[in-house]
PDB file of C-alpha atoms and ligand atoms in Angstrom:
ATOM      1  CA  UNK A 274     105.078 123.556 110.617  1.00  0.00           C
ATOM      2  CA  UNK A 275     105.737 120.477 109.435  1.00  0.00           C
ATOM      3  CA  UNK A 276     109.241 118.642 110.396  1.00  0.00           C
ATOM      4  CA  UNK A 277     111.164 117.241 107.889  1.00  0.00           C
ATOM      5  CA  UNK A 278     112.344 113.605 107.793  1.00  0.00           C
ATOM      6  CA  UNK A 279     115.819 111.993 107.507  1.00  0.00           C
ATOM      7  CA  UNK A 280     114.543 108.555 106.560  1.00  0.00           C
ATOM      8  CA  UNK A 281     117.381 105.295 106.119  1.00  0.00           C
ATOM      9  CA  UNK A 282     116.736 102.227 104.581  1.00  0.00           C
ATOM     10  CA  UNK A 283     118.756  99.397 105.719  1.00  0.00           C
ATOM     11  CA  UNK A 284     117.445  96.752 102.886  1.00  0.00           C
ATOM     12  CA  UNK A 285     118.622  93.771 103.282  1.00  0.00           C
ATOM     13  CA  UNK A 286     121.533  94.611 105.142  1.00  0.00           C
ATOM     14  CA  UNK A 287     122.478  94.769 109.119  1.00  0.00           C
ATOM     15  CA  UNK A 288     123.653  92.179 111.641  1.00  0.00           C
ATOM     16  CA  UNK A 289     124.304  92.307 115.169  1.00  0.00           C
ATOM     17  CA  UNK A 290     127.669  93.733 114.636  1.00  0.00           C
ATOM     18  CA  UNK A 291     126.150  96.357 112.772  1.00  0.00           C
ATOM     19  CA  UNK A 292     124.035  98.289 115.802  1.00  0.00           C
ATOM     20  CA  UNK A 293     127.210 100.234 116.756  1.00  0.00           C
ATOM     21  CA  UNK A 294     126.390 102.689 113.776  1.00  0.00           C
ATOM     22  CA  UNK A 295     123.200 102.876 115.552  1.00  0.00           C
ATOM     23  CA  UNK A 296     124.894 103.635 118.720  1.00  0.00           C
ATOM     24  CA  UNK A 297     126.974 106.138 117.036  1.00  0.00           C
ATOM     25  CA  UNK A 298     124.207 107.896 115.423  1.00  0.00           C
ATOM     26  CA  UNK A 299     122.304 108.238 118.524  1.00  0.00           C
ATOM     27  CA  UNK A 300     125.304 109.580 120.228  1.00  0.00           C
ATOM     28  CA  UNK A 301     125.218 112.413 117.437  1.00  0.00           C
ATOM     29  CA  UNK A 302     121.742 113.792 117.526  1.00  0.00           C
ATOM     30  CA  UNK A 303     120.990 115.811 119.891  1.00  0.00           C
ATOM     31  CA  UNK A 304     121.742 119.013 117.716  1.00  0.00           C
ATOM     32  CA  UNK A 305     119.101 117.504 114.955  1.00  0.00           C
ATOM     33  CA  UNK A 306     115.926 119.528 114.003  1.00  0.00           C
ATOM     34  CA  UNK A 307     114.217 117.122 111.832  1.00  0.00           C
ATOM     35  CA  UNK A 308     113.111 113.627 112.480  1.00  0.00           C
ATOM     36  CA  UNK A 309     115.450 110.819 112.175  1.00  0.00           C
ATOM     37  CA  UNK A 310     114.314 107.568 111.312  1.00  0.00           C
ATOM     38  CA  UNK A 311     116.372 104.400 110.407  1.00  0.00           C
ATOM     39  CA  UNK A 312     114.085 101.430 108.816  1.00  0.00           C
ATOM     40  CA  UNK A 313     116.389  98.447 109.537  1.00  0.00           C
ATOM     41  CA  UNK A 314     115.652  94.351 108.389  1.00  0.00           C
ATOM     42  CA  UNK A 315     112.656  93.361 110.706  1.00  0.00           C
ATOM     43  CA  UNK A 316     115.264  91.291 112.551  1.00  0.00           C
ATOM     44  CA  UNK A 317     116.950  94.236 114.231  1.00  0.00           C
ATOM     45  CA  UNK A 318     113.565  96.543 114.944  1.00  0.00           C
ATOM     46  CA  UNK A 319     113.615  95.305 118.696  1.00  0.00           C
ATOM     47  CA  UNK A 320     117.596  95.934 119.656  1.00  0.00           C
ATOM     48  CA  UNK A 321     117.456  99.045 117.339  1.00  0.00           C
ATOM     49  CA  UNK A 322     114.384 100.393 119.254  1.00  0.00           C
ATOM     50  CA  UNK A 323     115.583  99.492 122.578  1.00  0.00           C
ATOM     51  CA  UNK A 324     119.102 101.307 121.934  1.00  0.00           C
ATOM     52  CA  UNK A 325     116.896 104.249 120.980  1.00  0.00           C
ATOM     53  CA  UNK A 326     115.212 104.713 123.984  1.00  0.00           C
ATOM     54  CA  UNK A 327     115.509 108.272 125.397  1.00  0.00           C
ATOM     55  CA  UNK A 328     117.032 109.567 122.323  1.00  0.00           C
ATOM     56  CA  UNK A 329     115.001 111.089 119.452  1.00  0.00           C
ATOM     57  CA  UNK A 330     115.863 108.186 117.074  1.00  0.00           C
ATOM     58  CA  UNK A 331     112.979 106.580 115.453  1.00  0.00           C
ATOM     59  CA  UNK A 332     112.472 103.213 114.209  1.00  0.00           C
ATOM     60  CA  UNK A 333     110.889 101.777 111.251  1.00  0.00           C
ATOM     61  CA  UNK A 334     109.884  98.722 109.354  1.00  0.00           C
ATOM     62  CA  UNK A 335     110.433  97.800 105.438  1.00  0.00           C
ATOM     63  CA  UNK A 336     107.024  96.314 104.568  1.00  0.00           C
ATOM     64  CA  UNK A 337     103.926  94.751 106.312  1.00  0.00           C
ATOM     65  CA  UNK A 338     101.409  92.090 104.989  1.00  0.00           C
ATOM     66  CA  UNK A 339      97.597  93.564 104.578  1.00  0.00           C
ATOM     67  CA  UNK A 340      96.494  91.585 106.952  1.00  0.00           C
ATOM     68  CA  UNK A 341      96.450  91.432 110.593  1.00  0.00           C
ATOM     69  CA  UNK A 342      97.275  87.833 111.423  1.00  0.00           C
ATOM     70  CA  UNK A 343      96.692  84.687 109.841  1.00  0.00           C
ATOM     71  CA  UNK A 344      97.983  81.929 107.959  1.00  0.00           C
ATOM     72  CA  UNK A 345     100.642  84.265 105.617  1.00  0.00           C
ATOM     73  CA  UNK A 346     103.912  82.312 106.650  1.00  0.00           C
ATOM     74  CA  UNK A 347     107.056  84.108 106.853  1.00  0.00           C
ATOM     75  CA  UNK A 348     105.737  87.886 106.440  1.00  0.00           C
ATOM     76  CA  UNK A 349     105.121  90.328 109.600  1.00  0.00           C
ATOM     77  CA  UNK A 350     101.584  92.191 110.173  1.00  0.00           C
ATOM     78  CA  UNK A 351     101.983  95.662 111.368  1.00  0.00           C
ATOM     79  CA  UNK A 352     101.036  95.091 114.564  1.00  0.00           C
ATOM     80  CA  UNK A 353     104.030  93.066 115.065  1.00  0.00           C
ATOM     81  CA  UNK A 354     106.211  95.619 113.858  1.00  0.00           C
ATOM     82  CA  UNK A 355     104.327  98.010 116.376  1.00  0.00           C
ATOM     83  CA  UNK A 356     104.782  95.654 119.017  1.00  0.00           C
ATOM     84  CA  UNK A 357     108.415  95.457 118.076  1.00  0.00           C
ATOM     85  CA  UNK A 358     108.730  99.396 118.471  1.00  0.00           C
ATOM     86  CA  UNK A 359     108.220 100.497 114.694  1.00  0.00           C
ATOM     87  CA  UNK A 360     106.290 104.276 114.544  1.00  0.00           C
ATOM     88  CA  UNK A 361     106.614 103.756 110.438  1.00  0.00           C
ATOM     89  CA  UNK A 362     106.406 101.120 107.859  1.00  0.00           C
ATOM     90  CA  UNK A 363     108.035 102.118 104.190  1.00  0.00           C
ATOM     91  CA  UNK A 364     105.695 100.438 101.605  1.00  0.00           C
ATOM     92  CA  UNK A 365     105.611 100.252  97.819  1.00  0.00           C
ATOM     93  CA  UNK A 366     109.357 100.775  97.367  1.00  0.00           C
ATOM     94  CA  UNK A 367     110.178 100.142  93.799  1.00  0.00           C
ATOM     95  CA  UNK A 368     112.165  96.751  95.079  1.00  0.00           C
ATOM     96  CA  UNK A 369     109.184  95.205  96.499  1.00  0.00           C
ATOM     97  CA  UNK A 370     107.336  96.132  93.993  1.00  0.00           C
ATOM     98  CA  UNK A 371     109.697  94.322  91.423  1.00  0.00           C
ATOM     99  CA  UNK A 372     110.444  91.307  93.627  1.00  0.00           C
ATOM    100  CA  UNK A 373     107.117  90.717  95.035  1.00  0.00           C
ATOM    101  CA  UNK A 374     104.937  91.995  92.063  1.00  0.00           C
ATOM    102  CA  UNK A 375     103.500  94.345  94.544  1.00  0.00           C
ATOM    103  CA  UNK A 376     100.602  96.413  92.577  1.00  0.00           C
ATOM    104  CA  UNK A 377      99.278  99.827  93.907  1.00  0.00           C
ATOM    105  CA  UNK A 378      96.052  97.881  95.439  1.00  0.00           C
ATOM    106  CA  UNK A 379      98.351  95.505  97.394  1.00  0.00           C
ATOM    107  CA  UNK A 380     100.001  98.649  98.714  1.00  0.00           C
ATOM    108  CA  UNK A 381      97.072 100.608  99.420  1.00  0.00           C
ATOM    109  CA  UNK A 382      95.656  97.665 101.454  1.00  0.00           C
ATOM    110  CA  UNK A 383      98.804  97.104 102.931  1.00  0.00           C
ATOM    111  CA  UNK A 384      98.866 101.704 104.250  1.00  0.00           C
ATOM    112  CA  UNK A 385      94.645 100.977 104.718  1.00  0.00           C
ATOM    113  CA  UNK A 386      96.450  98.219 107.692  1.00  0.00           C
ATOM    114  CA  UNK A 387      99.365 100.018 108.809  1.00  0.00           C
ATOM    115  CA  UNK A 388      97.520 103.463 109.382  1.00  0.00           C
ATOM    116  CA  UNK A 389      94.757 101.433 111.735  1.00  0.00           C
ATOM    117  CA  UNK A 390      97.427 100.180 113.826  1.00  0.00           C
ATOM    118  CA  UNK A 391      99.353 103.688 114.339  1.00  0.00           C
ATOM    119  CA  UNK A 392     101.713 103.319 112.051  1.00  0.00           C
ATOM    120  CA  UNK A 393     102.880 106.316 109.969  1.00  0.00           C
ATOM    121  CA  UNK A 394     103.254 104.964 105.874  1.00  0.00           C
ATOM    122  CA  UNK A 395     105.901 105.879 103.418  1.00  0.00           C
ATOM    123  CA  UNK A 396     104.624 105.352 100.612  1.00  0.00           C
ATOM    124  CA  UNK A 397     106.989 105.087  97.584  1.00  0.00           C
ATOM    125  CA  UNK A 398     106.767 105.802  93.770  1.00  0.00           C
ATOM    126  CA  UNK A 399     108.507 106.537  90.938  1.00  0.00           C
ATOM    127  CA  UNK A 400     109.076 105.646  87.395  1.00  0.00           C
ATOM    128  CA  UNK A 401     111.422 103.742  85.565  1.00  0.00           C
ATOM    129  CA  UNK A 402     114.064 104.631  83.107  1.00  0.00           C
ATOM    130  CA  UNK A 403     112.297 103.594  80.302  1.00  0.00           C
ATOM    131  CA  UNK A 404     108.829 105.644  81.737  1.00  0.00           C
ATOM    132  CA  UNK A 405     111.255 108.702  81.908  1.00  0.00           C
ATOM    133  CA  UNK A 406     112.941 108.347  78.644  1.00  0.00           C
ATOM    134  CA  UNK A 407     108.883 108.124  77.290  1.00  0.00           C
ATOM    135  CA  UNK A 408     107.674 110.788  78.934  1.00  0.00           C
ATOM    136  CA  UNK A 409     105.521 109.671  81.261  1.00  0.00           C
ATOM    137  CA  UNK A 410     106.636 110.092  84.160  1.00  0.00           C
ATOM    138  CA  UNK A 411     104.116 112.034  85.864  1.00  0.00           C
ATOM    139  CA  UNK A 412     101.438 110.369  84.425  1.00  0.00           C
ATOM    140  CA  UNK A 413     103.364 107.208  85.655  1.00  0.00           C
ATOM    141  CA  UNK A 414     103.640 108.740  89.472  1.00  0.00           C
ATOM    142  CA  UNK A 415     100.243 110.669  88.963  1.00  0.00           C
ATOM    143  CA  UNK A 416      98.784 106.703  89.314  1.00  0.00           C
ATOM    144  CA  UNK A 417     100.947 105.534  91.549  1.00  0.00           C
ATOM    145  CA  UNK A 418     100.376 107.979  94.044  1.00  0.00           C
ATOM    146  CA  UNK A 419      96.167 108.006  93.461  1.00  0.00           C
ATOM    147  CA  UNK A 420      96.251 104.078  93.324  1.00  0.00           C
ATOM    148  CA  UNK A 421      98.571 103.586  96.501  1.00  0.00           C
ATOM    149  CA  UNK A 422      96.733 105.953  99.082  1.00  0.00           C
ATOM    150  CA  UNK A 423      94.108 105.373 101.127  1.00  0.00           C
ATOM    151  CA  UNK A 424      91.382 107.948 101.410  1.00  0.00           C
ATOM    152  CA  UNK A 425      92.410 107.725 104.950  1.00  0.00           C
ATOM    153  CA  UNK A 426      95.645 109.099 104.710  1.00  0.00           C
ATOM    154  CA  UNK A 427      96.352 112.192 106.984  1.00  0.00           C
ATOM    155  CA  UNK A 428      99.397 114.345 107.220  1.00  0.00           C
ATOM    156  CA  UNK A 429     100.620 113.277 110.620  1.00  0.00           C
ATOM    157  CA  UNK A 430     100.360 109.550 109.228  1.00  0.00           C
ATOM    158  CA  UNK A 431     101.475 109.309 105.878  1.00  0.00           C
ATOM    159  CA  UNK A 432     104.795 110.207 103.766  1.00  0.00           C
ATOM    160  CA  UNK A 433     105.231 109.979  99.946  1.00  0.00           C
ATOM    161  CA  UNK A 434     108.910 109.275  99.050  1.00  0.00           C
ATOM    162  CA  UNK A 435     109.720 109.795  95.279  1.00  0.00           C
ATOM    163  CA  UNK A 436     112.044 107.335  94.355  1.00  0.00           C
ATOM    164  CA  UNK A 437     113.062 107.093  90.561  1.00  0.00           C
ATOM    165  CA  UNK A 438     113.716 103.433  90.222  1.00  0.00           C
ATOM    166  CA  UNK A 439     116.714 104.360  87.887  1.00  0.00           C
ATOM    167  CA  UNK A 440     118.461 106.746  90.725  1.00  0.00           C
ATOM    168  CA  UNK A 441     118.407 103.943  93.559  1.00  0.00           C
ATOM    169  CA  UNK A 442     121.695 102.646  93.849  1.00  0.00           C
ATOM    170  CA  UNK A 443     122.851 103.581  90.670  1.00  0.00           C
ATOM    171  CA  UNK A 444     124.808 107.117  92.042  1.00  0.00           C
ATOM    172  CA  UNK A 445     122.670 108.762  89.459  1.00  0.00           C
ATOM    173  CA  UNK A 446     120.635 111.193  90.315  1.00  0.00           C
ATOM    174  CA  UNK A 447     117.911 113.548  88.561  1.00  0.00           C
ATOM    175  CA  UNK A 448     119.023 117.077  87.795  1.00  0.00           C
ATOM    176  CA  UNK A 449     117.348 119.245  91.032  1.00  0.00           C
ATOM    177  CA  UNK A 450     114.339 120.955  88.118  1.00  0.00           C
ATOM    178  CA  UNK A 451     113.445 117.198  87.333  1.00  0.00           C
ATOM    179  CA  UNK A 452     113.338 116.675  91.141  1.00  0.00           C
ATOM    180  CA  UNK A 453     111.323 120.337  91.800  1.00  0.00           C
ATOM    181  CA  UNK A 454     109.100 119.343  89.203  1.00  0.00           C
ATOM    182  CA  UNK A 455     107.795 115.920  90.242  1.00  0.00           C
ATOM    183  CA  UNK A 456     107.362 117.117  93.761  1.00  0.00           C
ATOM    184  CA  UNK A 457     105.245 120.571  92.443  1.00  0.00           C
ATOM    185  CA  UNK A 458     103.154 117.827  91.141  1.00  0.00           C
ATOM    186  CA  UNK A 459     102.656 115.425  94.338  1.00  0.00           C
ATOM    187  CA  UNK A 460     101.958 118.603  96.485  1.00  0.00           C
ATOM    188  CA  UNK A 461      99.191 119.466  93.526  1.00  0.00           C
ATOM    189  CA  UNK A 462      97.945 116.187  93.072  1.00  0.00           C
ATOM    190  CA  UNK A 463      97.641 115.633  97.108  1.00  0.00           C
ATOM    191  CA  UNK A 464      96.398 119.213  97.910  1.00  0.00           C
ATOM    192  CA  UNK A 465      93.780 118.395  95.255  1.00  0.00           C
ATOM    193  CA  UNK A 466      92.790 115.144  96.495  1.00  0.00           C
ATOM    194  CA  UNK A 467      93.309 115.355 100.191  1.00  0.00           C
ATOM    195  CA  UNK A 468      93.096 119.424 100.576  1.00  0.00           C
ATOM    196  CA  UNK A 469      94.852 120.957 103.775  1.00  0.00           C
ATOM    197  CA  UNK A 470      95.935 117.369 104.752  1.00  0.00           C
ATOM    198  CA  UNK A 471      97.810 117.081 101.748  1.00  0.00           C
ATOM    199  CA  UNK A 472      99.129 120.107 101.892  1.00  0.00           C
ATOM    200  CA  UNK A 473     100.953 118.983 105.102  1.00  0.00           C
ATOM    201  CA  UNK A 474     102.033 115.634 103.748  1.00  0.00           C
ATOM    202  CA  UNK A 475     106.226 115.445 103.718  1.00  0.00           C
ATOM    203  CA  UNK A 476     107.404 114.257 101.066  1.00  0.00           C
ATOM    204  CA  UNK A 477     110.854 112.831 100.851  1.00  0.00           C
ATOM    205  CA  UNK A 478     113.781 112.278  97.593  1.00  0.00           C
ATOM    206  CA  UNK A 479     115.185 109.238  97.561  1.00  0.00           C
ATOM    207  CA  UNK A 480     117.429 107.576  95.117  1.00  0.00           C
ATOM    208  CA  UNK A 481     121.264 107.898  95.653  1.00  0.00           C
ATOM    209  CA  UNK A 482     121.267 110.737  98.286  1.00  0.00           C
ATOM    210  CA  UNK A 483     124.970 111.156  99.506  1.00  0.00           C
ATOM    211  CA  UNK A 484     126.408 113.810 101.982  1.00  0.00           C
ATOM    212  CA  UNK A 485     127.868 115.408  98.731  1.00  0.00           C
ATOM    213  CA  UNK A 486     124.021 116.279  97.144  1.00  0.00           C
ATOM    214  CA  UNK A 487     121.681 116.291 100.039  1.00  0.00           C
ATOM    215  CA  UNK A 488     122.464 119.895 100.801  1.00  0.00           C
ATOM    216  CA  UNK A 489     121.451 121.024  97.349  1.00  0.00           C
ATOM    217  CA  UNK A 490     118.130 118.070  97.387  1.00  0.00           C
ATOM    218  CA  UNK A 491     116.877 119.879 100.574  1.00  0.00           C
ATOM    219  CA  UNK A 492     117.307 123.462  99.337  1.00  0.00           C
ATOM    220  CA  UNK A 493     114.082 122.805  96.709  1.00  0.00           C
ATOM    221  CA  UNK A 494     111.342 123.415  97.690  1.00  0.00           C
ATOM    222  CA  UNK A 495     108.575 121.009  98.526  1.00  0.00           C
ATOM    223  CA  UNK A 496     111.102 118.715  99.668  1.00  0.00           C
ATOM    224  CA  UNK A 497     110.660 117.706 103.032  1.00  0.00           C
ATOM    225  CA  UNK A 498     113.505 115.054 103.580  1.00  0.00           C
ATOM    226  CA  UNK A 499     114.764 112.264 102.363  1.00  0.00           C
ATOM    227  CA  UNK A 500     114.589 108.245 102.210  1.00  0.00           C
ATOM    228  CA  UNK A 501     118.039 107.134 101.865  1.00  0.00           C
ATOM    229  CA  UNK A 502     119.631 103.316 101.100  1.00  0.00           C
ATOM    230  CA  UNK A 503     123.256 102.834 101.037  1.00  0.00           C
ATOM    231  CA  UNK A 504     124.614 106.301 102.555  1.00  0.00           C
ATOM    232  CA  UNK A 505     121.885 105.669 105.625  1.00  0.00           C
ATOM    233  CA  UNK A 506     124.285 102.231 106.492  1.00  0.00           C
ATOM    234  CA  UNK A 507     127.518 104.448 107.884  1.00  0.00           C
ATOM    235  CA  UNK A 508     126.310 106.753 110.665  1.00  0.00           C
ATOM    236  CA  UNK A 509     128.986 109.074 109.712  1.00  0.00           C
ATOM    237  CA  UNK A 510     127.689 109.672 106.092  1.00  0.00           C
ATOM    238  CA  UNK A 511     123.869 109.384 107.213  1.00  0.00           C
ATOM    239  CA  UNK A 512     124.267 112.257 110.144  1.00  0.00           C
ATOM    240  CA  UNK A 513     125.808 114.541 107.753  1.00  0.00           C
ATOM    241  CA  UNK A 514     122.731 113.704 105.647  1.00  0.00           C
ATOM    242  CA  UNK A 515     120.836 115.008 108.833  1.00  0.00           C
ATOM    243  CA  UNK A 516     122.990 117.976 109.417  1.00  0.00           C
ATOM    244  CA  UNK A 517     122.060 119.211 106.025  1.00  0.00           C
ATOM    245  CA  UNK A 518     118.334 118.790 105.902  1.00  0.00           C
ATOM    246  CA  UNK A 519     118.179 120.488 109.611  1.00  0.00           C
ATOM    247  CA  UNK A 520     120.207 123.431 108.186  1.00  0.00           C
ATOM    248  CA  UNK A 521     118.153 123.402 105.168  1.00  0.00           C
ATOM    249  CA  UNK A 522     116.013 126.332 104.515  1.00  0.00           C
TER     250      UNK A 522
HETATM  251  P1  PGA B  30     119.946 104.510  97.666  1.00  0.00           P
HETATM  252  O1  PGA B  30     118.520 103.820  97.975  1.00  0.00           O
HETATM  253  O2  PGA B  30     120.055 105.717  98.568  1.00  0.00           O
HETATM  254  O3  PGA B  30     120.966 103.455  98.004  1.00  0.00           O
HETATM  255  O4  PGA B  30     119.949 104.888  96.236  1.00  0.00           O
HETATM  256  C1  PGA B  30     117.390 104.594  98.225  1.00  0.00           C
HETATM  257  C2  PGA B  30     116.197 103.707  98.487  1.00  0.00           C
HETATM  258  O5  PGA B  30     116.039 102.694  97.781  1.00  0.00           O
HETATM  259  O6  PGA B  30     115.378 103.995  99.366  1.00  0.00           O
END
């Protein structure tokens, strides 16, 4: 069985001063039945990963380049966020993909990287407002996710997180049948491209999950977890995110 995934996204946000939540959140999870991951600025990987030693925290990176080394100043290849002490790289959030006109080829090339050095990709889609409002947002996802993947990708290595761009940050969230149905459709669209594998693949809500909804989020089914932004930066809020997704189902 498959274990489901509390995922945090720090964004641009942390400082020193921020690892006690860290320290706090490790403190609470021992009781935790699903993986707990926080993905904080690339700055804080190596304090956050050496606070989580011995405890079943797991540490993650926001992007990697494509490439393995080179002449790319200022970005980070994966295996310096392996080396760091990431296990998972989030790539093709809708963010990047708006600041950094990141297309689905760039991310593909950029999983193709991270899965040959070990690390496990989270791959992100999800439409816009306007895509939703048209009525395509499956066929808007249905690309995404083909586009994005590798043919390489594997169950134990990759995670798709559906992220409407209009939920994230917002407090807005999709009614829970506009969630169920998106995901019915990843699980179809993987188990028809990737067969078992996909079948196995988690895949995670993201977009304004609070301790108030994630009880309800996690109750659907093909939902596997959850990547969350600003309720993952208060260890209070983000362990009673994990608290509900172990008790879920
Ligand atoms: P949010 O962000 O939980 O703050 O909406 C989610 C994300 O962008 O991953």
């Amino acid at each position: 069985m498959k274990a489901k995934l509390a995922a945090g996204n720090w964004k641009m946000n942390g400082l020193s001063g921020d690892l006690i939540e860290i320290e706090t959140l490790i403190g609470g999870l021992s009781a935790s039945e699903c993986d707990v991951l926080i993905c904080p600025p690339a700055t804080l990987i190596h304090r956050m990963h050496d606070m989580a030693i011995g405890s079943d925290l797991l540490i993650g990176a926001q992007d990697c380049h494509p490439e393995l080394k080179g002449a790319h100043t200022g970005d980070l290849s994966a295996a310096m966020l392996a080396d760091a002490g990431a296990t998972h790289v989030i790539l093709g959030h809708s963010e990047r993909r708006a600041d950094h006109g990141e297309t689905d080829a760039i991310v593909r090339a950029k999983a193709v990287t991270a899965l040959e050095r070990g690390l496990t990709a989270i791959v992100c889609v999800g439409e816009t407002e306007a895509e939703r409002d048209a009525g395509t947002t499956l066929a808007v996802i249905g690309t995404q996710l083909c586009d994005s993947l590798p043919g390489s990708s594997v169950a134990a290595h990759v995670v798709i997180a559906y992220e409407p761009v209009w939920a994230i940050g917002t407090g807005r969230t999709p009614t829970l049948e506009q969630i169920a149905e998106v995901h019915a459709f990843l699980r179809e669209q993987l188990t028809d491209r990737f067969a078992d594998e996909g079948n196995g693949m988690r895949l995670l809500y993201g977009g304004s999950v609070k301790p108030e909804n994630a009880q309800a989020i996690f109750a659907l089914a093909n939902v596997d977890g959850a990547l969350v932004g600003g309720a993952s930066l208060k260890a209070a809020d983000f362990a009673r995110i994990v608290t509900a997704l172990s008790d879920a189902k």
